[in-house]
Amino acid sequence: MKLISCCWKPFDGNADAGREGREGLLWFRDLGRYAGGDFSMAVIQANQVLEDQSQIESGPFGTFVGVYDGHGGPDAARYVCDHLFRNFRDISSGAQGMTCDTIRRAFLTTEDGFTSLVSELWTTRPHLATVGSCCLVGVICQQTLYVASLGDSRVVLGKKVGNTGGIAAIQLSNEHNANLEPVRQELKELHPNDPQIVVLKHGVWRVKGIIQVSRSIGDLYMKHAKYNREPINAKFRISEPMNKPILTATPSIVTHPLHPNDSFLIFASDGLWEHLSNEKAVEIVQSHPHAGSAKRLIKAALQEAARKREMRYSDLRRIDKKVRRHFHDDITVIVLFLNHDLISRGSIQGPPLSIRCALEH
């Protein structure tokens, strides 16, 4: 079974609509066209091996956006990028069509596939049981936005406020990070007999003192007792019996009927939101041309990361991958601009789009 695929170049009938390029550890697509308008996309690498993956797919079904923030290695995020949309497409093409349950089934089918892969490779690559990925998916179908999330990536809507010229930042996704009190409460209710279900270590809340997110694809050492044993690294092993899964791959799903005042959507891994507020990100996109929006957001986050460390942005840019992780995470940003004339037509205009980050691993 194939585990890893390289990111491939886009199949895009509008390939000349905007510049695609590299600046050191940064890959960007300044401007492109999807079924519902313009998009901008960018990725910055900080880890030795890029752990983020991302994709945009547009076709007769509508538009699918995925941001996959891996941890413990790149394998789970790559697997999700290879399989989640394919599973969604296959399930949504059935009699049920496009529903919240369609998305939920696609997530769980992807989880089952990755679980089978880990089982198959357990004797030769047991560390795969400790690899996982957050997943943030947006689907635009019939003038409705569906948002599904595992972990702590985020989508924020930029919405025009009446006729004032102002714009509001509205977070649409739910996050599953133990640093949030509602998430800790949820875990305590699910595991009432485990006083160590969340542990504060060095000022950071972690599930079982190990991992910050409570939902993910992968992380099977936190879901199945048969993977929480040697030969995985001792730091992942839990001493007490695991009677039921601690983490889950069932996503939070919200629906948002698109309104003419909805201007754009910012999908990003948590590396962006560590340094920019929702309001600041929306302000940056709103106050500049569409082209280069995603790259502009990443550069603003890096400038803030440099400021926090009392260093110049130009000096931060010279730091190579791996060491760079001490200053910021891998960051993925996709900005979708919403053209409601196109979206209201309900069917794809022009050729289909399929694009993934083209940054080298």
Tab-separated table of C-alpha atoms in Angstrom:
chain	number	residue	atom	x	y	z
A	1	MET	CA	0.000	0.000	0.000
A	2	LYS	CA	1.316	3.436	-0.902
A	3	LEU	CA	2.004	5.617	2.140
A	4	ILE	CA	3.578	8.807	0.886
A	5	SER	CA	2.990	10.815	-2.244
A	6	CYS	CA	4.831	13.924	-3.297
A	7	CYS	CA	2.796	17.080	-3.679
A	8	TRP	CA	1.972	17.508	-7.314
A	9	LYS	CA	1.501	20.543	-9.485
A	10	PRO	CA	-2.032	21.761	-10.102
A	11	PHE	CA	-4.405	20.814	-12.870
A	12	ASP	CA	-5.873	24.251	-13.345
A	13	GLY	CA	-7.481	25.695	-16.443
A	14	ASN	CA	-6.654	29.161	-15.103
A	15	ALA	CA	-3.008	28.454	-14.387
A	16	ASP	CA	-1.874	31.829	-15.701
A	17	ALA	CA	-4.239	33.820	-13.462
A	18	GLY	CA	-1.559	34.521	-10.838
A	19	ARG	CA	2.057	34.039	-9.961
A	20	GLU	CA	3.263	30.811	-8.341
A	21	GLY	CA	6.714	30.755	-6.822
A	22	ARG	CA	9.190	30.111	-4.047
A	23	GLU	CA	11.009	32.422	-1.659
A	24	GLY	CA	13.289	30.224	0.426
A	25	LEU	CA	11.041	28.140	2.698
A	26	LEU	CA	7.892	29.861	1.389
A	27	TRP	CA	5.734	28.515	-1.460
A	28	PHE	CA	2.876	30.634	-2.764
A	29	ARG	CA	0.196	30.893	-5.407
A	30	ASP	CA	-0.627	34.595	-5.406
A	31	LEU	CA	-3.930	34.329	-7.255
A	32	GLY	CA	-6.013	31.653	-8.921
A	33	ARG	CA	-9.638	31.013	-9.816
A	34	TYR	CA	-11.976	28.412	-8.342
A	35	ALA	CA	-15.678	27.865	-9.057
A	36	GLY	CA	-16.774	30.624	-6.663
A	37	GLY	CA	-14.193	33.344	-7.297
A	38	ASP	CA	-10.513	34.034	-6.595
A	39	PHE	CA	-8.203	32.199	-4.210
A	40	SER	CA	-4.753	32.814	-2.755
A	41	MET	CA	-2.612	30.093	-1.171
A	42	ALA	CA	0.740	29.950	0.652
A	43	VAL	CA	2.803	27.628	2.864
A	44	ILE	CA	5.922	28.292	4.955
A	45	GLN	CA	8.086	25.433	6.209
A	46	ALA	CA	9.659	25.456	9.678
A	47	ASN	CA	10.121	21.758	10.487
A	48	GLN	CA	12.943	19.657	9.036
A	49	VAL	CA	10.244	17.884	7.023
A	50	LEU	CA	7.090	19.834	6.157
A	51	GLU	CA	4.214	18.470	8.254
A	52	ASP	CA	1.411	20.627	6.744
A	53	GLN	CA	-0.540	19.592	3.657
A	54	SER	CA	-3.350	21.411	1.859
A	55	GLN	CA	-5.579	21.258	-1.192
A	56	ILE	CA	-8.330	22.997	-3.167
A	57	GLU	CA	-10.692	20.999	-5.373
A	58	SER	CA	-13.468	22.502	-7.509
A	59	GLY	CA	-15.832	20.510	-9.685
A	60	PRO	CA	-19.508	19.753	-10.344
A	61	PHE	CA	-20.034	19.094	-6.606
A	62	GLY	CA	-18.863	22.598	-5.629
A	63	THR	CA	-15.602	23.467	-3.869
A	64	PHE	CA	-13.576	21.527	-1.280
A	65	VAL	CA	-10.753	23.119	0.763
A	66	GLY	CA	-8.526	21.103	3.109
A	67	VAL	CA	-5.812	22.185	5.557
A	68	TYR	CA	-4.043	19.281	7.295
A	69	ASP	CA	-1.625	20.134	10.097
A	70	GLY	CA	0.441	17.043	10.894
A	71	HIS	CA	2.300	16.273	14.102
A	72	GLY	CA	4.871	13.632	14.970
A	73	GLY	CA	5.860	13.464	11.308
A	74	PRO	CA	4.372	14.138	7.862
A	75	ASP	CA	2.794	10.739	7.205
A	76	ALA	CA	-0.751	11.256	8.514
A	77	ALA	CA	-1.189	14.664	6.862
A	78	ARG	CA	0.045	13.268	3.539
A	79	TYR	CA	-2.298	10.298	3.859
A	80	VAL	CA	-5.241	12.607	4.573
A	81	CYS	CA	-4.361	14.804	1.594
A	82	ASP	CA	-4.260	11.716	-0.622
A	83	HIS	CA	-7.492	10.144	0.623
A	84	LEU	CA	-9.954	12.464	2.392
A	85	PHE	CA	-11.234	14.308	-0.674
A	86	ARG	CA	-11.357	11.073	-2.651
A	87	ASN	CA	-13.473	9.489	0.092
A	88	PHE	CA	-15.687	12.579	0.269
A	89	ARG	CA	-16.202	12.545	-3.503
A	90	ASP	CA	-17.095	8.863	-3.542
A	91	ILE	CA	-19.540	9.124	-0.638
A	92	SER	CA	-21.181	12.380	-1.784
A	93	SER	CA	-21.797	10.970	-5.267
A	94	GLY	CA	-24.204	8.418	-3.759
A	95	ALA	CA	-27.937	8.741	-3.184
A	96	GLN	CA	-27.464	10.709	0.044
A	97	GLY	CA	-25.695	13.544	-1.751
A	98	MET	CA	-24.107	16.378	0.216
A	99	THR	CA	-24.921	16.394	3.948
A	100	CYS	CA	-23.082	16.787	7.238
A	101	ASP	CA	-23.159	12.998	7.521
A	102	THR	CA	-21.419	12.732	4.132
A	103	ILE	CA	-18.470	14.710	5.498
A	104	ARG	CA	-18.460	12.794	8.795
A	105	ARG	CA	-18.357	9.458	6.943
A	106	ALA	CA	-15.498	10.700	4.743
A	107	PHE	CA	-13.456	11.578	7.849
A	108	LEU	CA	-14.131	8.223	9.517
A	109	THR	CA	-13.404	6.290	6.305
A	110	THR	CA	-10.058	8.103	6.084
A	111	GLU	CA	-9.333	7.265	9.728
A	112	ASP	CA	-10.140	3.599	9.062
A	113	GLY	CA	-7.808	3.574	6.077
A	114	PHE	CA	-4.928	5.080	8.028
A	115	THR	CA	-5.573	2.626	10.875
A	116	SER	CA	-5.321	-0.270	8.412
A	117	LEU	CA	-2.044	1.132	7.111
A	118	VAL	CA	-0.575	1.438	10.613
A	119	SER	CA	-1.646	-2.143	11.360
A	120	GLU	CA	-0.055	-3.394	8.151
A	121	LEU	CA	3.248	-1.630	8.891
A	122	TRP	CA	3.313	-2.139	12.694
A	123	THR	CA	6.250	-4.560	12.693
A	124	THR	CA	8.446	-2.427	10.412
A	125	ARG	CA	7.319	1.158	11.133
A	126	PRO	CA	5.681	1.192	14.575
A	127	HIS	CA	6.270	4.943	14.970
A	128	LEU	CA	3.388	5.522	12.528
A	129	ALA	CA	1.080	4.794	15.469
A	130	THR	CA	2.318	8.049	17.063
A	131	VAL	CA	1.788	10.242	13.972
A	132	GLY	CA	-1.399	12.258	13.525
A	133	SER	CA	-2.973	15.217	11.784
A	134	CYS	CA	-5.428	17.972	12.520
A	135	CYS	CA	-7.943	18.410	9.694
A	136	LEU	CA	-9.888	21.488	8.629
A	137	VAL	CA	-12.249	21.114	5.682
A	138	GLY	CA	-14.571	23.600	4.031
A	139	VAL	CA	-17.103	22.574	1.394
A	140	ILE	CA	-19.164	25.090	-0.592
A	141	CYS	CA	-22.224	23.423	-2.095
A	142	GLN	CA	-25.524	24.997	-3.145
A	143	GLN	CA	-24.774	28.346	-1.480
A	144	THR	CA	-23.981	26.687	1.855
A	145	LEU	CA	-20.575	26.429	3.525
A	146	TYR	CA	-19.910	23.252	5.516
A	147	VAL	CA	-16.968	23.419	7.940
A	148	ALA	CA	-15.583	20.233	9.506
A	149	SER	CA	-12.680	20.242	11.931
A	150	LEU	CA	-10.430	18.024	14.016
A	151	GLY	CA	-7.816	19.769	16.144
A	152	ASP	CA	-6.924	23.449	16.185
A	153	SER	CA	-6.744	24.773	12.635
A	154	ARG	CA	-9.230	27.581	12.036
A	155	VAL	CA	-11.414	29.230	9.411
A	156	VAL	CA	-12.425	32.878	9.805
A	157	LEU	CA	-15.038	34.706	7.727
A	158	GLY	CA	-14.590	38.303	6.673
A	159	LYS	CA	-18.134	39.740	6.593
A	160	LYS	CA	-19.129	43.221	5.442
A	161	VAL	CA	-20.996	45.176	8.118
A	162	GLY	CA	-24.051	46.750	6.495
A	163	ASN	CA	-23.144	49.718	4.315
A	164	THR	CA	-20.561	51.107	6.718
A	165	GLY	CA	-17.531	49.880	4.783
A	166	GLY	CA	-16.428	48.009	7.881
A	167	ILE	CA	-15.777	44.295	8.072
A	168	ALA	CA	-16.244	41.820	10.914
A	169	ALA	CA	-14.131	38.753	11.680
A	170	ILE	CA	-16.283	35.720	12.471
A	171	GLN	CA	-14.693	32.411	13.487
A	172	LEU	CA	-16.659	29.549	11.960
A	173	SER	CA	-14.728	26.484	13.136
A	174	ASN	CA	-14.674	24.723	16.485
A	175	GLU	CA	-11.253	23.891	17.943
A	176	HIS	CA	-10.215	20.852	19.946
A	177	ASN	CA	-7.233	21.899	22.034
A	178	ALA	CA	-6.853	21.063	25.724
A	179	ASN	CA	-5.852	24.663	26.460
A	180	LEU	CA	-9.531	25.564	25.950
A	181	GLU	CA	-11.687	25.088	29.056
A	182	PRO	CA	-14.703	23.605	27.157
A	183	VAL	CA	-12.408	20.952	25.642
A	184	ARG	CA	-11.009	20.012	29.065
A	185	GLN	CA	-14.545	19.800	30.411
A	186	GLU	CA	-15.605	17.566	27.509
A	187	LEU	CA	-12.673	15.223	28.155
A	188	LYS	CA	-13.427	15.051	31.885
A	189	GLU	CA	-17.065	14.191	31.168
A	190	LEU	CA	-16.026	11.479	28.697
A	191	HIS	CA	-13.457	10.047	31.142
A	192	PRO	CA	-14.930	10.666	34.622
A	193	ASN	CA	-12.777	8.003	36.277
A	194	ASP	CA	-9.461	9.342	35.011
A	195	PRO	CA	-8.144	12.254	37.116
A	196	GLN	CA	-5.157	12.535	34.752
A	197	ILE	CA	-7.133	12.867	31.522
A	198	VAL	CA	-5.796	16.440	31.182
A	199	VAL	CA	-2.523	17.528	32.792
A	200	LEU	CA	-0.936	20.987	33.021
A	201	LYS	CA	2.752	20.708	32.054
A	202	HIS	CA	5.020	23.748	31.746
A	203	GLY	CA	2.003	26.021	31.478
A	204	VAL	CA	0.350	24.003	28.687
A	205	TRP	CA	-2.661	21.696	29.102
A	206	ARG	CA	-2.210	18.319	27.401
A	207	VAL	CA	-4.356	15.215	27.044
A	208	LYS	CA	-2.753	12.590	29.328
A	209	GLY	CA	0.141	15.047	29.630
A	210	ILE	CA	1.204	14.188	26.052
A	211	ILE	CA	-0.760	15.886	23.268
A	212	GLN	CA	-2.641	19.180	23.028
A	213	VAL	CA	-5.388	18.250	20.553
A	214	SER	CA	-8.319	16.017	21.513
A	215	ARG	CA	-9.439	15.096	17.982
A	216	SER	CA	-7.340	14.024	15.001
A	217	ILE	CA	-6.757	11.535	12.213
A	218	GLY	CA	-4.133	9.036	13.382
A	219	ASP	CA	-2.528	9.206	16.859
A	220	LEU	CA	-3.557	5.579	17.203
A	221	TYR	CA	-1.525	5.156	20.384
A	222	MET	CA	-4.266	7.298	21.977
A	223	LYS	CA	-7.121	5.307	20.471
A	224	HIS	CA	-6.230	1.599	20.571
A	225	ALA	CA	-4.444	-0.166	23.430
A	226	LYS	CA	-2.674	-2.532	21.011
A	227	TYR	CA	-0.651	0.432	19.687
A	228	ASN	CA	0.181	1.870	23.116
A	229	ARG	CA	3.035	-0.498	23.901
A	230	GLU	CA	6.576	-1.276	22.908
A	231	PRO	CA	8.238	-0.628	20.566
A	232	ILE	CA	6.769	2.902	20.383
A	233	ASN	CA	8.758	5.583	22.188
A	234	ALA	CA	8.268	5.505	25.961
A	235	LYS	CA	7.064	9.132	26.022
A	236	PHE	CA	3.885	8.041	24.207
A	237	ARG	CA	3.110	5.062	26.413
A	238	ILE	CA	0.381	5.298	29.044
A	239	SER	CA	0.862	3.226	32.184
A	240	GLU	CA	-2.786	2.579	33.062
A	241	PRO	CA	-5.071	0.348	30.933
A	242	MET	CA	-6.800	2.029	27.983
A	243	ASN	CA	-10.397	0.834	28.159
A	244	LYS	CA	-11.693	3.121	25.421
A	245	PRO	CA	-10.277	5.607	22.905
A	246	ILE	CA	-8.962	8.839	24.419
A	247	LEU	CA	-8.906	10.821	21.153
A	248	THR	CA	-11.538	10.695	18.409
A	249	ALA	CA	-11.650	11.251	14.646
A	250	THR	CA	-15.291	12.399	14.639
A	251	PRO	CA	-15.240	16.018	13.416
A	252	SER	CA	-17.164	19.018	14.632
A	253	ILE	CA	-19.321	20.185	11.712
A	254	VAL	CA	-21.083	23.512	11.299
A	255	THR	CA	-23.100	24.841	8.382
A	256	HIS	CA	-23.225	28.471	7.299
A	257	PRO	CA	-25.662	29.658	4.603
A	258	LEU	CA	-23.633	32.071	2.493
A	259	HIS	CA	-24.879	35.682	2.530
A	260	PRO	CA	-24.058	38.437	0.000
A	261	ASN	CA	-22.163	40.289	2.754
A	262	ASP	CA	-19.812	37.308	3.249
A	263	SER	CA	-16.662	38.587	1.567
A	264	PHE	CA	-13.888	36.012	2.055
A	265	LEU	CA	-12.751	32.998	4.090
A	266	ILE	CA	-9.325	32.491	5.680
A	267	PHE	CA	-8.431	28.822	6.260
A	268	ALA	CA	-5.177	28.362	8.191
A	269	SER	CA	-3.255	26.001	10.419
A	270	ASP	CA	-2.724	27.071	14.020
A	271	GLY	CA	0.748	28.401	13.216
A	272	LEU	CA	-0.905	31.520	11.762
A	273	TRP	CA	-3.293	32.061	14.659
A	274	GLU	CA	-0.473	31.808	17.221
A	275	HIS	CA	0.701	35.193	15.940
A	276	LEU	CA	-2.323	36.925	14.373
A	277	SER	CA	-5.760	37.572	15.833
A	278	ASN	CA	-8.855	36.859	13.751
A	279	GLU	CA	-9.452	40.598	13.472
A	280	LYS	CA	-5.916	41.404	12.355
A	281	ALA	CA	-5.965	38.686	9.694
A	282	VAL	CA	-9.276	39.922	8.290
A	283	GLU	CA	-8.024	43.508	8.303
A	284	ILE	CA	-4.911	42.525	6.315
A	285	VAL	CA	-6.932	40.724	3.648
A	286	GLN	CA	-9.583	43.432	3.423
A	287	SER	CA	-7.132	46.318	3.042
A	288	HIS	CA	-5.093	44.886	0.148
A	289	PRO	CA	-5.716	43.490	-3.349
A	290	HIS	CA	-6.719	39.823	-3.658
A	291	ALA	CA	-3.406	38.812	-5.219
A	292	GLY	CA	-0.850	37.689	-2.643
A	293	SER	CA	-3.293	37.633	0.290
A	294	ALA	CA	-2.135	34.286	1.713
A	295	LYS	CA	1.554	35.188	1.411
A	296	ARG	CA	0.842	38.563	3.023
A	297	LEU	CA	-0.769	36.859	6.045
A	298	ILE	CA	2.180	34.509	6.496
A	299	LYS	CA	4.664	37.385	6.324
A	300	ALA	CA	2.641	39.325	8.914
A	301	ALA	CA	2.726	36.292	11.219
A	302	LEU	CA	6.490	35.931	10.776
A	303	GLN	CA	7.030	39.611	11.477
A	304	GLU	CA	5.096	39.180	14.725
A	305	ALA	CA	7.080	36.020	15.590
A	306	ALA	CA	10.307	37.982	15.081
A	307	ARG	CA	9.013	40.871	17.188
A	308	LYS	CA	8.195	38.510	20.065
A	309	ARG	CA	11.790	37.267	20.003
A	310	GLU	CA	13.165	40.808	19.738
A	311	MET	CA	14.822	40.140	16.412
A	312	ARG	CA	14.563	41.575	12.923
A	313	TYR	CA	12.288	39.908	10.366
A	314	SER	CA	15.201	39.877	7.918
A	315	ASP	CA	17.239	37.818	10.429
A	316	LEU	CA	14.388	35.361	10.990
A	317	ARG	CA	14.148	34.766	7.247
A	318	ARG	CA	17.782	33.618	7.179
A	319	ILE	CA	17.199	30.823	9.698
A	320	ASP	CA	16.958	27.416	8.030
A	321	LYS	CA	14.280	24.758	8.498
A	322	LYS	CA	14.392	22.694	11.709
A	323	VAL	CA	16.036	25.515	13.692
A	324	ARG	CA	13.224	27.736	12.368
A	325	ARG	CA	10.727	25.582	14.323
A	326	HIS	CA	11.955	27.257	17.532
A	327	PHE	CA	10.488	30.532	16.218
A	328	HIS	CA	7.302	29.451	14.440
A	329	ASP	CA	5.443	26.384	13.171
A	330	ASP	CA	4.783	25.275	9.601
A	331	ILE	CA	2.014	27.621	8.430
A	332	THR	CA	-0.572	26.999	5.710
A	333	VAL	CA	-3.010	29.696	4.548
A	334	ILE	CA	-5.775	29.509	1.929
A	335	VAL	CA	-7.949	32.564	1.270
A	336	LEU	CA	-11.164	32.076	-0.715
A	337	PHE	CA	-12.848	35.213	-2.033
A	338	LEU	CA	-16.597	34.762	-2.416
A	339	ASN	CA	-18.132	35.866	-5.731
A	340	HIS	CA	-21.826	35.457	-5.010
A	341	ASP	CA	-22.839	35.821	-8.661
A	342	LEU	CA	-20.798	32.695	-9.425
A	343	ILE	CA	-21.809	30.839	-6.260
A	344	SER	CA	-25.529	31.476	-6.834
A	345	ARG	CA	-25.395	29.804	-10.250
A	346	GLY	CA	-25.007	26.529	-8.408
A	347	SER	CA	-22.838	24.825	-11.010
A	348	ILE	CA	-19.152	25.013	-11.807
A	349	GLN	CA	-18.056	27.672	-14.247
A	350	GLY	CA	-15.018	26.860	-16.370
A	351	PRO	CA	-12.608	23.936	-16.005
A	352	PRO	CA	-12.206	21.971	-12.753
A	353	LEU	CA	-9.451	22.874	-10.306
A	354	SER	CA	-7.214	20.525	-8.334
A	355	ILE	CA	-4.240	22.055	-6.536
A	356	ARG	CA	-2.018	21.061	-3.650
A	357	CYS	CA	0.942	22.733	-2.001
A	358	ALA	CA	3.944	22.299	-4.243
A	359	LEU	CA	6.548	22.855	-1.526
A	360	GLU	CA	9.267	20.227	-1.464
A	361	HIS	CA	9.263	17.934	1.552
